[in-house]
Amino acid sequence: MSSEPRSRDHDKREQTNRTVLVIGGSGGMSDRYRDVVEGRGWLLRHYENRLPPGARRDLGKVALVVIIVSMVSHSLRDQVRSLAVDGAPIVYLRSASVSALRGVVEQLAA
């Protein structure tokens, strides 16, 4: 393993290829969720009610899974857990608020 620091360009490419899954929440908030996630250079995939066919292959490298427990069905929660998202942390939020999501994203980015 090299002891040289990685370049900022490498770090940016690595971050850009990362996906944050938000499961549940409010469909009307998707744009605001996207602003929070993409502000860190990541991609957002927001699934409010169900996973579409082919979702597994379109996810890319998952950095974080956020499940909004007050607004998600048990079957959707189980579908997401079965995706085997490369050991990405799964965070359960009680609130569908933008500030709750921002707090989790900032904590991951730190």
PDB file of C-alpha atoms in Angstrom, residues 16-110:
ATOM      1  CA  THR A  16     -19.015  11.033  -7.951  1.00  0.00           C
ATOM      2  CA  ASN A  17     -19.386   7.321  -8.534  1.00  0.00           C
ATOM      3  CA  ARG A  18     -21.155   6.824  -5.215  1.00  0.00           C
ATOM      4  CA  THR A  19     -24.901   6.443  -4.795  1.00  0.00           C
ATOM      5  CA  VAL A  20     -27.110   7.260  -1.831  1.00  0.00           C
ATOM      6  CA  LEU A  21     -30.367   5.313  -1.685  1.00  0.00           C
ATOM      7  CA  VAL A  22     -33.291   6.990   0.043  1.00  0.00           C
ATOM      8  CA  ILE A  23     -36.114   4.572   0.671  1.00  0.00           C
ATOM      9  CA  GLY A  24     -39.525   5.902   1.632  1.00  0.00           C
ATOM     10  CA  GLY A  25     -39.997   9.560   2.346  1.00  0.00           C
ATOM     11  CA  SER A  26     -42.124  11.863   0.304  1.00  0.00           C
ATOM     12  CA  GLY A  27     -42.036  11.899  -3.480  1.00  0.00           C
ATOM     13  CA  GLY A  28     -42.612  15.640  -3.388  1.00  0.00           C
ATOM     14  CA  MET A  29     -39.294  15.989  -1.560  1.00  0.00           C
ATOM     15  CA  SER A  30     -37.171  14.162  -4.145  1.00  0.00           C
ATOM     16  CA  ASP A  31     -35.675  17.352  -5.577  1.00  0.00           C
ATOM     17  CA  ARG A  32     -34.728  18.592  -2.123  1.00  0.00           C
ATOM     18  CA  TYR A  33     -33.220  15.208  -1.197  1.00  0.00           C
ATOM     19  CA  ARG A  34     -31.279  15.336  -4.478  1.00  0.00           C
ATOM     20  CA  ASP A  35     -29.898  18.800  -3.650  1.00  0.00           C
ATOM     21  CA  VAL A  36     -28.520  17.509  -0.339  1.00  0.00           C
ATOM     22  CA  VAL A  37     -26.920  14.386  -1.819  1.00  0.00           C
ATOM     23  CA  GLU A  38     -25.630  15.905  -5.036  1.00  0.00           C
ATOM     24  CA  GLY A  39     -24.197  18.819  -3.052  1.00  0.00           C
ATOM     25  CA  ARG A  40     -21.644  16.255  -1.828  1.00  0.00           C
ATOM     26  CA  GLY A  41     -20.947  15.036  -5.362  1.00  0.00           C
ATOM     27  CA  TRP A  42     -22.936  11.819  -4.992  1.00  0.00           C
ATOM     28  CA  LEU A  43     -25.904  10.445  -6.896  1.00  0.00           C
ATOM     29  CA  LEU A  44     -29.373   9.997  -5.409  1.00  0.00           C
ATOM     30  CA  ARG A  45     -31.732   7.121  -6.028  1.00  0.00           C
ATOM     31  CA  HIS A  46     -35.053   7.765  -4.270  1.00  0.00           C
ATOM     32  CA  TYR A  47     -37.599   4.966  -4.149  1.00  0.00           C
ATOM     33  CA  GLU A  48     -40.799   5.985  -2.446  1.00  0.00           C
ATOM     34  CA  ASN A  49     -43.060   2.953  -2.885  1.00  0.00           C
ATOM     35  CA  ARG A  50     -41.248   0.185  -4.762  1.00  0.00           C
ATOM     36  CA  LEU A  51     -38.024  -0.791  -6.462  1.00  0.00           C
ATOM     37  CA  PRO A  52     -38.360  -0.733 -10.241  1.00  0.00           C
ATOM     38  CA  PRO A  53     -37.268  -3.743 -12.288  1.00  0.00           C
ATOM     39  CA  GLY A  54     -33.537  -3.560 -12.975  1.00  0.00           C
ATOM     40  CA  ALA A  55     -32.814  -1.364  -9.958  1.00  0.00           C
ATOM     41  CA  ARG A  56     -30.022  -3.693  -8.821  1.00  0.00           C
ATOM     42  CA  ARG A  57     -27.896  -3.212 -11.909  1.00  0.00           C
ATOM     43  CA  ASP A  58     -28.456   0.571 -12.028  1.00  0.00           C
ATOM     44  CA  LEU A  59     -27.321   1.331  -8.491  1.00  0.00           C
ATOM     45  CA  GLY A  60     -23.590   1.584  -8.971  1.00  0.00           C
ATOM     46  CA  LYS A  61     -21.401   1.794  -5.862  1.00  0.00           C
ATOM     47  CA  VAL A  62     -23.695   2.446  -2.917  1.00  0.00           C
ATOM     48  CA  ALA A  63     -22.260   4.735  -0.243  1.00  0.00           C
ATOM     49  CA  LEU A  64     -25.302   4.876   2.029  1.00  0.00           C
ATOM     50  CA  VAL A  65     -28.828   3.519   2.383  1.00  0.00           C
ATOM     51  CA  VAL A  66     -31.335   5.707   4.220  1.00  0.00           C
ATOM     52  CA  ILE A  67     -34.651   4.124   5.142  1.00  0.00           C
ATOM     53  CA  ILE A  68     -37.345   6.490   6.378  1.00  0.00           C
ATOM     54  CA  VAL A  69     -39.191   4.157   8.704  1.00  0.00           C
ATOM     55  CA  SER A  70     -42.375   6.141   9.139  1.00  0.00           C
ATOM     56  CA  MET A  71     -42.978   6.154   5.386  1.00  0.00           C
ATOM     57  CA  VAL A  72     -41.927   2.762   4.048  1.00  0.00           C
ATOM     58  CA  SER A  73     -43.621  -0.603   3.782  1.00  0.00           C
ATOM     59  CA  HIS A  74     -42.051  -3.689   5.284  1.00  0.00           C
ATOM     60  CA  SER A  75     -41.840  -5.341   1.874  1.00  0.00           C
ATOM     61  CA  LEU A  76     -39.924  -2.400   0.373  1.00  0.00           C
ATOM     62  CA  ARG A  77     -37.577  -2.330   3.366  1.00  0.00           C
ATOM     63  CA  ASP A  78     -36.912  -6.048   2.906  1.00  0.00           C
ATOM     64  CA  GLN A  79     -36.318  -5.654  -0.837  1.00  0.00           C
ATOM     65  CA  VAL A  80     -33.688  -3.013  -0.182  1.00  0.00           C
ATOM     66  CA  ARG A  81     -31.975  -5.055   2.506  1.00  0.00           C
ATOM     67  CA  SER A  82     -31.767  -7.973   0.077  1.00  0.00           C
ATOM     68  CA  LEU A  83     -29.848  -5.904  -2.482  1.00  0.00           C
ATOM     69  CA  ALA A  84     -26.571  -6.682  -0.709  1.00  0.00           C
ATOM     70  CA  VAL A  85     -25.228  -3.170  -1.165  1.00  0.00           C
ATOM     71  CA  ASP A  86     -21.509  -3.898  -0.655  1.00  0.00           C
ATOM     72  CA  GLY A  87     -21.504  -3.313   3.079  1.00  0.00           C
ATOM     73  CA  ALA A  88     -22.872   0.231   2.807  1.00  0.00           C
ATOM     74  CA  PRO A  89     -24.234   1.554   6.077  1.00  0.00           C
ATOM     75  CA  ILE A  90     -27.999   1.427   6.475  1.00  0.00           C
ATOM     76  CA  VAL A  91     -29.453   4.306   8.489  1.00  0.00           C
ATOM     77  CA  TYR A  92     -33.034   4.375   9.720  1.00  0.00           C
ATOM     78  CA  LEU A  93     -34.610   7.817  10.066  1.00  0.00           C
ATOM     79  CA  ARG A  94     -37.894   8.590  11.797  1.00  0.00           C
ATOM     80  CA  SER A  95     -38.329  11.834   9.900  1.00  0.00           C
ATOM     81  CA  ALA A  96     -38.587  12.424   6.162  1.00  0.00           C
ATOM     82  CA  SER A  97     -37.190  15.930   6.603  1.00  0.00           C
ATOM     83  CA  VAL A  98     -34.409  17.357   4.503  1.00  0.00           C
ATOM     84  CA  SER A  99     -32.482  18.347   7.630  1.00  0.00           C
ATOM     85  CA  ALA A 100     -32.512  14.748   8.917  1.00  0.00           C
ATOM     86  CA  LEU A 101     -31.109  13.509   5.599  1.00  0.00           C
ATOM     87  CA  ARG A 102     -28.553  16.330   5.537  1.00  0.00           C
ATOM     88  CA  GLY A 103     -27.307  15.327   8.989  1.00  0.00           C
ATOM     89  CA  VAL A 104     -26.744  11.725   7.911  1.00  0.00           C
ATOM     90  CA  VAL A 105     -25.036  12.711   4.647  1.00  0.00           C
ATOM     91  CA  GLU A 106     -22.750  15.197   6.412  1.00  0.00           C
ATOM     92  CA  GLN A 107     -21.813  12.617   8.995  1.00  0.00           C
ATOM     93  CA  LEU A 108     -20.888  10.125   6.265  1.00  0.00           C
ATOM     94  CA  ALA A 109     -18.901  12.747   4.355  1.00  0.00           C
ATOM     95  CA  ALA A 110     -16.883  13.750   7.437  1.00  0.00           C
TER      96      ALA A 110
END
